[in-house]
GROMACS .gro file of C-alpha atoms in nm:
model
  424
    1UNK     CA    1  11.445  10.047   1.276
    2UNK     CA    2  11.136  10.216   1.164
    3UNK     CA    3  10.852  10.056   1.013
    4UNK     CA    4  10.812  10.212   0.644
    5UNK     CA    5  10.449  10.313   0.742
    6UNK     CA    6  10.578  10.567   0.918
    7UNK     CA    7  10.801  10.761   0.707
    8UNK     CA    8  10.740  11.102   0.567
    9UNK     CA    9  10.777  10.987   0.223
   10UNK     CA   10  10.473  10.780   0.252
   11UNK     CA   11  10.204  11.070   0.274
   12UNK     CA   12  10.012  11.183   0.034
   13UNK     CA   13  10.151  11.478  -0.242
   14UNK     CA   14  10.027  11.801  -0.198
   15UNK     CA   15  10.098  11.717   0.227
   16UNK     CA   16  10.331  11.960   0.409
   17UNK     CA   17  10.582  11.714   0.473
   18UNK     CA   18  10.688  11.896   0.815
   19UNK     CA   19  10.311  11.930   0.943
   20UNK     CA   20  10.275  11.780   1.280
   21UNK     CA   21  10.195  11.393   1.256
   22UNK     CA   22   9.989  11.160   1.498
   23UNK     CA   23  10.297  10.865   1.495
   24UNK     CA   24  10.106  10.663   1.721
   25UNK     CA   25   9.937  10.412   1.507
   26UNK     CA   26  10.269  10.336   1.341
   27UNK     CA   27  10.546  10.122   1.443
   28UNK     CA   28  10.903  10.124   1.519
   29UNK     CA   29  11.137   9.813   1.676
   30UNK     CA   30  11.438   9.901   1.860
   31UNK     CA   31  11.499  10.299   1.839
   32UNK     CA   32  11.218  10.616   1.819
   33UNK     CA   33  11.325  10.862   1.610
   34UNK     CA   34  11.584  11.087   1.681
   35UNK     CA   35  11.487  11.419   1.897
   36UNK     CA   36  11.722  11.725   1.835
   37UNK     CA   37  11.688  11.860   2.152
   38UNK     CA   38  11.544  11.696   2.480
   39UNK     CA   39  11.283  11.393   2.488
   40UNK     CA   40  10.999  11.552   2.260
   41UNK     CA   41  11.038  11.600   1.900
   42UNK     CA   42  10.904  11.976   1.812
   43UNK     CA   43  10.595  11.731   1.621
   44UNK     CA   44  10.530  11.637   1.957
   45UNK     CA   45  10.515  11.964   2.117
   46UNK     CA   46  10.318  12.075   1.899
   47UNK     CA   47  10.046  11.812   1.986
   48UNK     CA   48  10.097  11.850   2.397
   49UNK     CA   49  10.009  12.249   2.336
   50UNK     CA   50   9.649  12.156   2.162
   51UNK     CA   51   9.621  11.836   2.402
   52UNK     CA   52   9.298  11.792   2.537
   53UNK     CA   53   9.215  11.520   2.818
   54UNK     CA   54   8.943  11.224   2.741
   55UNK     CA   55   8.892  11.025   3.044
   56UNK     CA   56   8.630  10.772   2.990
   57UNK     CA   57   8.252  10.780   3.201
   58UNK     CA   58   8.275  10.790   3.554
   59UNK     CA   59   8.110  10.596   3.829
   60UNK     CA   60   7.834  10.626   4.056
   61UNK     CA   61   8.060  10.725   4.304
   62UNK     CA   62   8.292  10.959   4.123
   63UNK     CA   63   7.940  11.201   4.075
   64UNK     CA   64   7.812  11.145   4.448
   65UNK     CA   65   8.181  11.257   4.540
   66UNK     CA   66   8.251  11.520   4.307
   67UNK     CA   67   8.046  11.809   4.498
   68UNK     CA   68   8.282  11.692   4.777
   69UNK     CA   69   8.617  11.718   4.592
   70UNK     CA   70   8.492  12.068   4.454
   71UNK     CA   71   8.391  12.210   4.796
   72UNK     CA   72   8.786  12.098   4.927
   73UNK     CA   73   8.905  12.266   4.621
   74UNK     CA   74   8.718  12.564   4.682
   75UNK     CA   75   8.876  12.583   5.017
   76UNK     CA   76   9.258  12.612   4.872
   77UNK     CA   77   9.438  12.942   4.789
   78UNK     CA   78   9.393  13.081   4.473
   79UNK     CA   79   9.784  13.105   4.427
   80UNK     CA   80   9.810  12.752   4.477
   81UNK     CA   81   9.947  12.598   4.118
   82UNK     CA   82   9.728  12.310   4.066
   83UNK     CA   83  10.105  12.031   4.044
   84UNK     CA   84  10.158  12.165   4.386
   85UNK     CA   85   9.847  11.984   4.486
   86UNK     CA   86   9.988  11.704   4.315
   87UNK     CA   87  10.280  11.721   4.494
   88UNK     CA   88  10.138  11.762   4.817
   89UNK     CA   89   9.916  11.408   4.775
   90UNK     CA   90  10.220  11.255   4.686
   91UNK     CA   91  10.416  11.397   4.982
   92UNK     CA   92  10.143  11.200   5.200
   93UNK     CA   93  10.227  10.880   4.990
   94UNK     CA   94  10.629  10.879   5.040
   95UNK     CA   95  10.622  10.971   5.431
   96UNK     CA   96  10.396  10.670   5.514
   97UNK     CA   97  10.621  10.444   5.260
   98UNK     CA   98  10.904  10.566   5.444
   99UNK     CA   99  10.765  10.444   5.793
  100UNK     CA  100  10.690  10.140   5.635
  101UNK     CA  101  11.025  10.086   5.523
  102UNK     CA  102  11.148  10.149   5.862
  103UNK     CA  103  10.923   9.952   6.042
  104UNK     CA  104  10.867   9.634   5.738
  105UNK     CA  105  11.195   9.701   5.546
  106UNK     CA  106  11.114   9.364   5.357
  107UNK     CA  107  10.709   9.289   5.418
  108UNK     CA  108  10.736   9.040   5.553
  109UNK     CA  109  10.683   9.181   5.949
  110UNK     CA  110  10.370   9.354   5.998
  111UNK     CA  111  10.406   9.710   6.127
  112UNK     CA  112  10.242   9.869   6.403
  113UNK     CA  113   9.955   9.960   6.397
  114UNK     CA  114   9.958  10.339   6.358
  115UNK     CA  115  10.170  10.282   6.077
  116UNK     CA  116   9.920  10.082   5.898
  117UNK     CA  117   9.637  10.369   5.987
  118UNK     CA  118   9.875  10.624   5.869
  119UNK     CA  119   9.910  10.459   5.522
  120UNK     CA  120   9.557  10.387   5.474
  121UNK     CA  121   9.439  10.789   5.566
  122UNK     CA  122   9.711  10.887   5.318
  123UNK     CA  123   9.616  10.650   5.064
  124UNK     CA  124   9.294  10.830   5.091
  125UNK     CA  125   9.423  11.185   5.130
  126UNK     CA  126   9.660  11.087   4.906
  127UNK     CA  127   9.347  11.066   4.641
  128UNK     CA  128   9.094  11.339   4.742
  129UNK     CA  129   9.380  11.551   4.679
  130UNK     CA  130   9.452  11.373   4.292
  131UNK     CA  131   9.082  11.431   4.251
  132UNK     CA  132   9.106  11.819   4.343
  133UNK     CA  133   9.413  11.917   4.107
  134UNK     CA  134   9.217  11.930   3.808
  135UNK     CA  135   8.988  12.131   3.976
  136UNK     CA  136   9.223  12.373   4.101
  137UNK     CA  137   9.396  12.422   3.756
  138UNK     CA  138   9.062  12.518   3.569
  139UNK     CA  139   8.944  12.732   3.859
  140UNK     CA  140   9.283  12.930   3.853
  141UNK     CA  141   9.272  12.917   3.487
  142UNK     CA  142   9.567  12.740   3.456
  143UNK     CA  143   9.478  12.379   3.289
  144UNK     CA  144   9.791  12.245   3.101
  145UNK     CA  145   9.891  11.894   2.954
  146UNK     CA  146  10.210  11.929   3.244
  147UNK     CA  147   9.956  11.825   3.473
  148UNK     CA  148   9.854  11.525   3.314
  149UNK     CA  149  10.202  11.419   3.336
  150UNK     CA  150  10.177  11.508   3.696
  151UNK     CA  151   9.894  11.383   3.808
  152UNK     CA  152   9.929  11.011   3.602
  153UNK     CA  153  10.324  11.068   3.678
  154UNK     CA  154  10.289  11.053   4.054
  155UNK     CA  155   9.995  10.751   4.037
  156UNK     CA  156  10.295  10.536   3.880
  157UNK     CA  157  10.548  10.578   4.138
  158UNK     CA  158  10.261  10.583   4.412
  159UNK     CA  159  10.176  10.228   4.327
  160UNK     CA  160  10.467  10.134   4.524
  161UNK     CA  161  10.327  10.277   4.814
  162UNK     CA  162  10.003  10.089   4.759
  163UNK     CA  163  10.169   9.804   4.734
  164UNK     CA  164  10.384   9.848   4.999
  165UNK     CA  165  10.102   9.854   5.233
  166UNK     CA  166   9.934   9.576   5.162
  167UNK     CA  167  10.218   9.376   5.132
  168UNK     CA  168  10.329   9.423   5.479
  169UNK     CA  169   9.976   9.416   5.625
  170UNK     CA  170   9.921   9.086   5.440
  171UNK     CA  171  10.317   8.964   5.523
  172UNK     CA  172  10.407   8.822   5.204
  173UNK     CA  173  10.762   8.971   5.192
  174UNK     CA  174  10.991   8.717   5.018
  175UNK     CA  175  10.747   8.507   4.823
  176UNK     CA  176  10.641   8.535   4.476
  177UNK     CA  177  10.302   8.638   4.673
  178UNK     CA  178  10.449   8.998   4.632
  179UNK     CA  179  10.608   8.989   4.313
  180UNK     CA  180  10.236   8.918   4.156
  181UNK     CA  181  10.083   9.177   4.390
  182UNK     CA  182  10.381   9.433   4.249
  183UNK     CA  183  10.427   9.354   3.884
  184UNK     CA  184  10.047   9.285   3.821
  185UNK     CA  185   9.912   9.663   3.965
  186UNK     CA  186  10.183   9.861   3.755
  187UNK     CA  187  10.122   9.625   3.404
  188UNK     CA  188   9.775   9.706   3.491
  189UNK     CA  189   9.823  10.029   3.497
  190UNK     CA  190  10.078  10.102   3.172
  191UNK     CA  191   9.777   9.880   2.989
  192UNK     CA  192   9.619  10.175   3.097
  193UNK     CA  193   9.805  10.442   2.918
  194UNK     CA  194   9.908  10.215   2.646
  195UNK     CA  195   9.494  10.239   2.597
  196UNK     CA  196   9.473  10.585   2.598
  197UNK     CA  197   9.810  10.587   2.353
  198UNK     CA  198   9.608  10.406   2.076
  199UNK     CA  199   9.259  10.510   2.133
  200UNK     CA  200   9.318  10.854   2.270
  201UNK     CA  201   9.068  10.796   2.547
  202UNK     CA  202   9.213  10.729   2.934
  203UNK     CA  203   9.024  10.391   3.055
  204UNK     CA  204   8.894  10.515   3.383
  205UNK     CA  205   8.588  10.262   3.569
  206UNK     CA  206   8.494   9.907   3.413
  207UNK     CA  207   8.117  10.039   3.422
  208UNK     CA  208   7.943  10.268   3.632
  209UNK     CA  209   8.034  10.079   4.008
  210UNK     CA  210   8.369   9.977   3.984
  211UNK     CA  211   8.666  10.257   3.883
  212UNK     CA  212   8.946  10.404   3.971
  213UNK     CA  213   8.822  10.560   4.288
  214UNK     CA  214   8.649  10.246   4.398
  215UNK     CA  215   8.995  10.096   4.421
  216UNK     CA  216   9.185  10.374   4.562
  217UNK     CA  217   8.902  10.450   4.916
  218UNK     CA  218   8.869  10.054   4.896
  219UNK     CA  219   9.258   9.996   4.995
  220UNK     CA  220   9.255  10.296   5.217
  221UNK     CA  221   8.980  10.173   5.399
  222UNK     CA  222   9.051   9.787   5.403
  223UNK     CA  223   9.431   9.927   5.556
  224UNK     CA  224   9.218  10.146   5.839
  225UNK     CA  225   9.062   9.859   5.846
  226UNK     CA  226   9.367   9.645   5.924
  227UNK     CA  227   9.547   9.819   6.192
  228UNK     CA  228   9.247   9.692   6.456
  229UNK     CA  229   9.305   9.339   6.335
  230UNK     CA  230   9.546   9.095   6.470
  231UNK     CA  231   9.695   9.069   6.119
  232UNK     CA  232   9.892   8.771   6.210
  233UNK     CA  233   9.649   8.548   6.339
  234UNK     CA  234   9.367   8.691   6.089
  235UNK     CA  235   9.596   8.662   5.765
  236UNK     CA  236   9.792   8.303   5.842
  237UNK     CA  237   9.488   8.094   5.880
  238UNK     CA  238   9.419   7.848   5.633
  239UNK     CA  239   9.082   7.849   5.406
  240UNK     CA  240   8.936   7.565   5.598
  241UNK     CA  241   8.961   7.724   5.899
  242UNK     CA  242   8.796   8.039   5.730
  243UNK     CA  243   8.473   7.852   5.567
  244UNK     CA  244   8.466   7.577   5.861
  245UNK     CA  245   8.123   7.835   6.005
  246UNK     CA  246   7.939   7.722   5.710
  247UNK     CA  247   8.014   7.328   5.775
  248UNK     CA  248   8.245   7.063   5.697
  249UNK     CA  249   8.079   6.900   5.366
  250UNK     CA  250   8.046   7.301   5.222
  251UNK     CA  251   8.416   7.293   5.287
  252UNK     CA  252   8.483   6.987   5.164
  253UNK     CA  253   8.361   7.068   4.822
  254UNK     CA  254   8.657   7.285   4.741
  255UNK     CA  255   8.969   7.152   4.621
  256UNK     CA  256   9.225   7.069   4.872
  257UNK     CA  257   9.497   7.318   4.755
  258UNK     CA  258   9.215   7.571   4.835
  259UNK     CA  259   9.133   7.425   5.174
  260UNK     CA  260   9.510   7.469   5.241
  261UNK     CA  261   9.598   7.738   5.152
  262UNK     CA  262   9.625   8.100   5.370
  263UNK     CA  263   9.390   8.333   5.339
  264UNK     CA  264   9.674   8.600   5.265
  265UNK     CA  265   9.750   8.377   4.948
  266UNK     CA  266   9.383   8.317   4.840
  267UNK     CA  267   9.363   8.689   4.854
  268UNK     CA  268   9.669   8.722   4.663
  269UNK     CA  269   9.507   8.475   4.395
  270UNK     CA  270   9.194   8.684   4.365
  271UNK     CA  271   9.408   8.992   4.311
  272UNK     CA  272   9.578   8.832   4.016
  273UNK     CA  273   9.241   8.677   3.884
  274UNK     CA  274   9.128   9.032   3.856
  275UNK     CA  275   9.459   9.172   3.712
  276UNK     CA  276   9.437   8.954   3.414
  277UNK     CA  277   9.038   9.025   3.388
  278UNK     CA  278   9.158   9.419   3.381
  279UNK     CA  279   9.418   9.358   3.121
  280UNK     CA  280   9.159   9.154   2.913
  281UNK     CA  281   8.958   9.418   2.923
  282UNK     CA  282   9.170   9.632   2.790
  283UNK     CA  283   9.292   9.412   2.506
  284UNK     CA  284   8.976   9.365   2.428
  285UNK     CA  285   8.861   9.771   2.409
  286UNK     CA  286   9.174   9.861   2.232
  287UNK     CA  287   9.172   9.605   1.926
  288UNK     CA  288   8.851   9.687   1.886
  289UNK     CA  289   8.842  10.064   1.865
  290UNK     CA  290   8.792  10.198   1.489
  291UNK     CA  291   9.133  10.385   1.570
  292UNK     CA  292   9.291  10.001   1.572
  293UNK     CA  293   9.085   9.857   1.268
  294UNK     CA  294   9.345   9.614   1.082
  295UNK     CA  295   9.570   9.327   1.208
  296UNK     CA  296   9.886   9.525   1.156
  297UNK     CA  297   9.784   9.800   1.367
  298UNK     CA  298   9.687   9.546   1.626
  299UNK     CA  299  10.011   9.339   1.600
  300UNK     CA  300  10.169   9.717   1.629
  301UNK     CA  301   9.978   9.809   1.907
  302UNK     CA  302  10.062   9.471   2.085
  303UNK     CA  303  10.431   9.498   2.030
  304UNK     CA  304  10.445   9.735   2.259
  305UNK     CA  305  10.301   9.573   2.556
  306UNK     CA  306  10.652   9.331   2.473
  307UNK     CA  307  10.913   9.563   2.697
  308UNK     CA  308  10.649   9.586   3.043
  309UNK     CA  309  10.598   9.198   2.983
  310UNK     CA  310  10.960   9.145   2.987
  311UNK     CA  311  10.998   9.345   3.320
  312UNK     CA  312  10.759   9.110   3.484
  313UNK     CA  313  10.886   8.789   3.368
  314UNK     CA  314  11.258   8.911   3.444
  315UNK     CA  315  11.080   8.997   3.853
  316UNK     CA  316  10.962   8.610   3.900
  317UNK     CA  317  11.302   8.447   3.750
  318UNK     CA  318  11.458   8.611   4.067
  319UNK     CA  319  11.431   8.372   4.313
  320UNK     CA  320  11.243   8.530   4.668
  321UNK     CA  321  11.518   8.413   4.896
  322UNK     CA  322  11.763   8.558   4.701
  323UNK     CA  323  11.763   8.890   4.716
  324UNK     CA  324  11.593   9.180   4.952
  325UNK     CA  325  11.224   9.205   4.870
  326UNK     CA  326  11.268   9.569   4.929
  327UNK     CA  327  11.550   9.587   4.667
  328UNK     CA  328  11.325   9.407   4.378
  329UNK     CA  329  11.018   9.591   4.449
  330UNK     CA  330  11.210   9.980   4.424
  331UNK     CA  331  11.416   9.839   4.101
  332UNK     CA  332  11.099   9.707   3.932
  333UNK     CA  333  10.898  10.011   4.072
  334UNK     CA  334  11.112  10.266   3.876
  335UNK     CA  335  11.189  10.073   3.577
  336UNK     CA  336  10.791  10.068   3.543
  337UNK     CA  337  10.757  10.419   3.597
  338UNK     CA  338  11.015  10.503   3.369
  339UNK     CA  339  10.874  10.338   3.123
  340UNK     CA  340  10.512  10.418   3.170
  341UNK     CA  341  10.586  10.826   3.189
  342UNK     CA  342  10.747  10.748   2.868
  343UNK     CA  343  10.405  10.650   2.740
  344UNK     CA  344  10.193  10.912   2.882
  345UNK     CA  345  10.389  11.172   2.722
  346UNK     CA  346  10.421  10.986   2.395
  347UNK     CA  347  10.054  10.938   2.427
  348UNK     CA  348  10.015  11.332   2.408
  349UNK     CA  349  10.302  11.439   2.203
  350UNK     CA  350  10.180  11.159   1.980
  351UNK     CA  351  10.472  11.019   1.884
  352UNK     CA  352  10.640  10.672   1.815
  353UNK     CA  353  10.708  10.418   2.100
  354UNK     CA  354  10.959  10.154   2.033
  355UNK     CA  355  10.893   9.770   2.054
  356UNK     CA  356  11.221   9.756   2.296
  357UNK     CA  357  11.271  10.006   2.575
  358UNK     CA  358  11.642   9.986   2.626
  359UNK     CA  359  11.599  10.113   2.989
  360UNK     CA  360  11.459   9.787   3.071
  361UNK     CA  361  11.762   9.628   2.979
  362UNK     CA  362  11.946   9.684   3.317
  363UNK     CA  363  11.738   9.538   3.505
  364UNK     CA  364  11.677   9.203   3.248
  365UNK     CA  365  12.041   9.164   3.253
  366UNK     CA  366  12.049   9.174   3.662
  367UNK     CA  367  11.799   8.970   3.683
  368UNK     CA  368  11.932   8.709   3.479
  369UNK     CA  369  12.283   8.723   3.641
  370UNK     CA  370  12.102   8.686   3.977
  371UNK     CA  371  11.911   8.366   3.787
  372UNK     CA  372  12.203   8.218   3.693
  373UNK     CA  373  12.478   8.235   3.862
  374UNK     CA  374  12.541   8.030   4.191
  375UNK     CA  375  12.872   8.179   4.278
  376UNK     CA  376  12.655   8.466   4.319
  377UNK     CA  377  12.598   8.569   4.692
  378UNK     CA  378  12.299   8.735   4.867
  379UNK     CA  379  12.519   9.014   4.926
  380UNK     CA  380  12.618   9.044   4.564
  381UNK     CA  381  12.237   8.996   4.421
  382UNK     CA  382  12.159   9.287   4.658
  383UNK     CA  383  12.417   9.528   4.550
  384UNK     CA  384  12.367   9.452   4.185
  385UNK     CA  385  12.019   9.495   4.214
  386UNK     CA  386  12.088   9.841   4.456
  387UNK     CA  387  12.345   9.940   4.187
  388UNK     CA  388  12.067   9.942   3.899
  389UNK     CA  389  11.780  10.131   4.143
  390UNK     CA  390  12.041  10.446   4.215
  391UNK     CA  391  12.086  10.416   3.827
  392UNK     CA  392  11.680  10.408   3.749
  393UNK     CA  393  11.639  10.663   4.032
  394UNK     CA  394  11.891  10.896   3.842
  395UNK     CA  395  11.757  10.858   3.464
  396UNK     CA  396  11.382  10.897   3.615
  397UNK     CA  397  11.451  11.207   3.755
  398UNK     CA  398  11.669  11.343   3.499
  399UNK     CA  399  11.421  11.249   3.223
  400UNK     CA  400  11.137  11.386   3.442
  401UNK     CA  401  11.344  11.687   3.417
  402UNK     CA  402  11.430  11.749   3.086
  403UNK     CA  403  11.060  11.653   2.985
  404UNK     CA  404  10.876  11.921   3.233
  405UNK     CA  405  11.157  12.155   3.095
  406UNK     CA  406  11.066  12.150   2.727
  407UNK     CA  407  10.662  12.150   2.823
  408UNK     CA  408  10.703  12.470   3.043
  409UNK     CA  409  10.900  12.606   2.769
  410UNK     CA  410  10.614  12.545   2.497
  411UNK     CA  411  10.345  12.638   2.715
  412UNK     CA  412  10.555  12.967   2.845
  413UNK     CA  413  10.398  12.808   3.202
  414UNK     CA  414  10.605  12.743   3.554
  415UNK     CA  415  10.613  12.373   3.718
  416UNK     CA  416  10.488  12.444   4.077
  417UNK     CA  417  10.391  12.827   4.058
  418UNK     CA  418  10.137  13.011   3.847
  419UNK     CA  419  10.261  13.263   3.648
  420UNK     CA  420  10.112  13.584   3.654
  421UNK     CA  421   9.943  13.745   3.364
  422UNK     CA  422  10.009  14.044   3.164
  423UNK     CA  423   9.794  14.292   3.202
  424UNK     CA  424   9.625  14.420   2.877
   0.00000   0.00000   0.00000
């Protein structure tokens, strides 16, 4: 069901009717329309071939690093395509998330303490090198919208390695601790690229000292940080005993739900405090851009926001203790990501994004089940929910697949090697 608005019929006379289109200010509710061949509509193509990318200002700290990230760039081969550097950041990110699986399968064990090293050095290595592939593809002349995709691709599914870390540092495994810490970082971060979908500029710092890269060196550091600590005893003590240095009638001020509460879980509440200040932001910088001028194109632009919402209300109606944290967090993980690739590709093919993402639906209907029904083991919960990750896992990849296909096609480029050029 598509919105009238956005019909062909509906442009002006004297209009090629099969010129390219930006779609994304219009609005469709259940289905996108129809795509002969493969996810992007030749309209779309079009539009990735000419895209150009608009980050927003950087920090103070993005220009005092930059000479850094361009002197390590200047260090790799020049046959190195620039989605193998990419690739090889996000390498860094899945062998520490598999040692933490080993070692934490559910966060809620800390482990060791090399472990928790390893993840915060990757976490940082993980983002010098997401910082140098940009750099790499316009000093090998090779700059394409495929590594976009790429490079905002592999942030999405890395968030559940960020996550992952500081949920096992911090312990919170099966509590609705981690579901916030989980659902809150990847809604954050499709407000992102729903931003850049309606405004056509990527949201990159809140002002000039806190960004992107602020965030990424802070929870590589703060994990470095951790694996000296006695996480246990550091994390599990209660406010009161935190504040008690700067006296009893200081501490006493605070309400006694704060006084009782772990510091793990006060942290936890901060995170979320600053989630929802993030996606405020956002709100506020998209329904305010000329692009978004009238209510209609606001209550369009909000619609869509409707299917990531879902996903995070369908995470907290499944109860902590009833299912493997592990299981939750990898079926939420990729049923974000799906969805948020989705976006960023929309975003540059500029075309329509329906209200309801049907590949949610899985998952809402698992979670609901697991709600529910009582007869309904732990066992069960766990394969039902293991059932639907294999299935996200396959239709990510698959649609990942098809996707970089028809780009590479269009752009006459290769995925992880640079293709040599014809001599004149």
């Amino acid at each position: 069901m598509t919105d009238s608005t956005s019909s062909a019929e509906t442009r002006p006379e004297g209009v090629d009717q099969n010129e390219p289109k930006d779609d994304t200010l219009t609005s469709c509710l259940l289905f996108e329309p129809p795509v002969k061949t493969g996810n992007i509509s030749l309209s779309g193509l079009h539009f990735i071939a000419s895209h150009k990318y608009r980050p927003s200002e950087y920090t103070h700290l993005d220009n005092f690093l930059n000479p850094m990230w361009t002197y390590l760039t200047e260090l790799l081969p020049m046959w190195l395509a620039p989605n193998m550097v990419t690739t090889i950041g996000g390498i860094h990110c899945g062998v520490a998330y598999g040692l933490q699986w080993w070692y934490s399968p559910d966060f809620d064990v800390s482990p060791p303490d090399w472990v928790v090293f390893l993840a915060g050095w990757c976490t940082i290595a993980y983002y010098t090198l997401d910082c140098m592939d940009g750099k790499q593809a316009r000093r090998t002349g090779s700059s394409s919208p495929l590594g976009q995709l790429f490079d905002h691709g592999f942030d999405c599914i890395c968030c559940l390695f960020f996550m992952a870390t500081t949920g096992s540092y911090l312990m919170i495994g099966g509590t609705y601790w981690y579901v916030l810490l989980q659902t809150s970082a990847q809604f954050s971060f499709f407000m992102a690229q729903w931003e850049e979908y309606h405004t056509h500029v990527l949201p990159h710092c809140a002002g000039k000292w806190v960004g992107v890269t602020e965030t990424n060196y802070s929870l590589g550091l703060i994990a470095i940080a951790n694996s000296f600590l006695d996480r246990a005893a550091f994390y599990q003590r209660t406010m009161d005993q935190v504040l008690a240095p700067l006296g009893e009638s200081v501490v006493n001020l605070l309400p006694t739900v704060v006084r009782e509460s772990e510091l793990r879980h006060f942290l936890m509440a901060g995170w979320g405090f600053m989630s929802v200040t993030l996606v405020i932001f956002s709100f506020k910088r998209t329904l305010t851009h000329p692009r978004v001028s009238t209510m209609k194109l606001r209550l369009y632009a909000v619609s869509k926001l409707a299917t990531p919402f879902a996903l995070c209300v369908a995470a907290f109606l499944i109860p902590p203790d009833a299912v493997r944290t592990r299981y939750l967090s990898v079926t939420v993980g990729l049923a974000f990501s799906l969805l948020t690739k989705k976006m960023i590709i929309f975003s540059m093919a500029k075309m329509q994004y329906a209200v309801v993402q049907w590949d949610a639906v899985p998952f809402l209907l698992v979670a609901l089940w697991i709600r529910f029904d009582e007869r309904l083991t732990k066992m069960g919960a766990d394969f039902a929910l293991g059932t639907v990750c294999f299935w996200y896992a396959f239709r990510l990849l698959r649609w990942a697949n098809v996707t970089i296909n028809q780009i590479c096609a269009k752009l006459d480029i290769y995925c992880f090697t640079l293709k040599k050029r014809k001599k004149d």
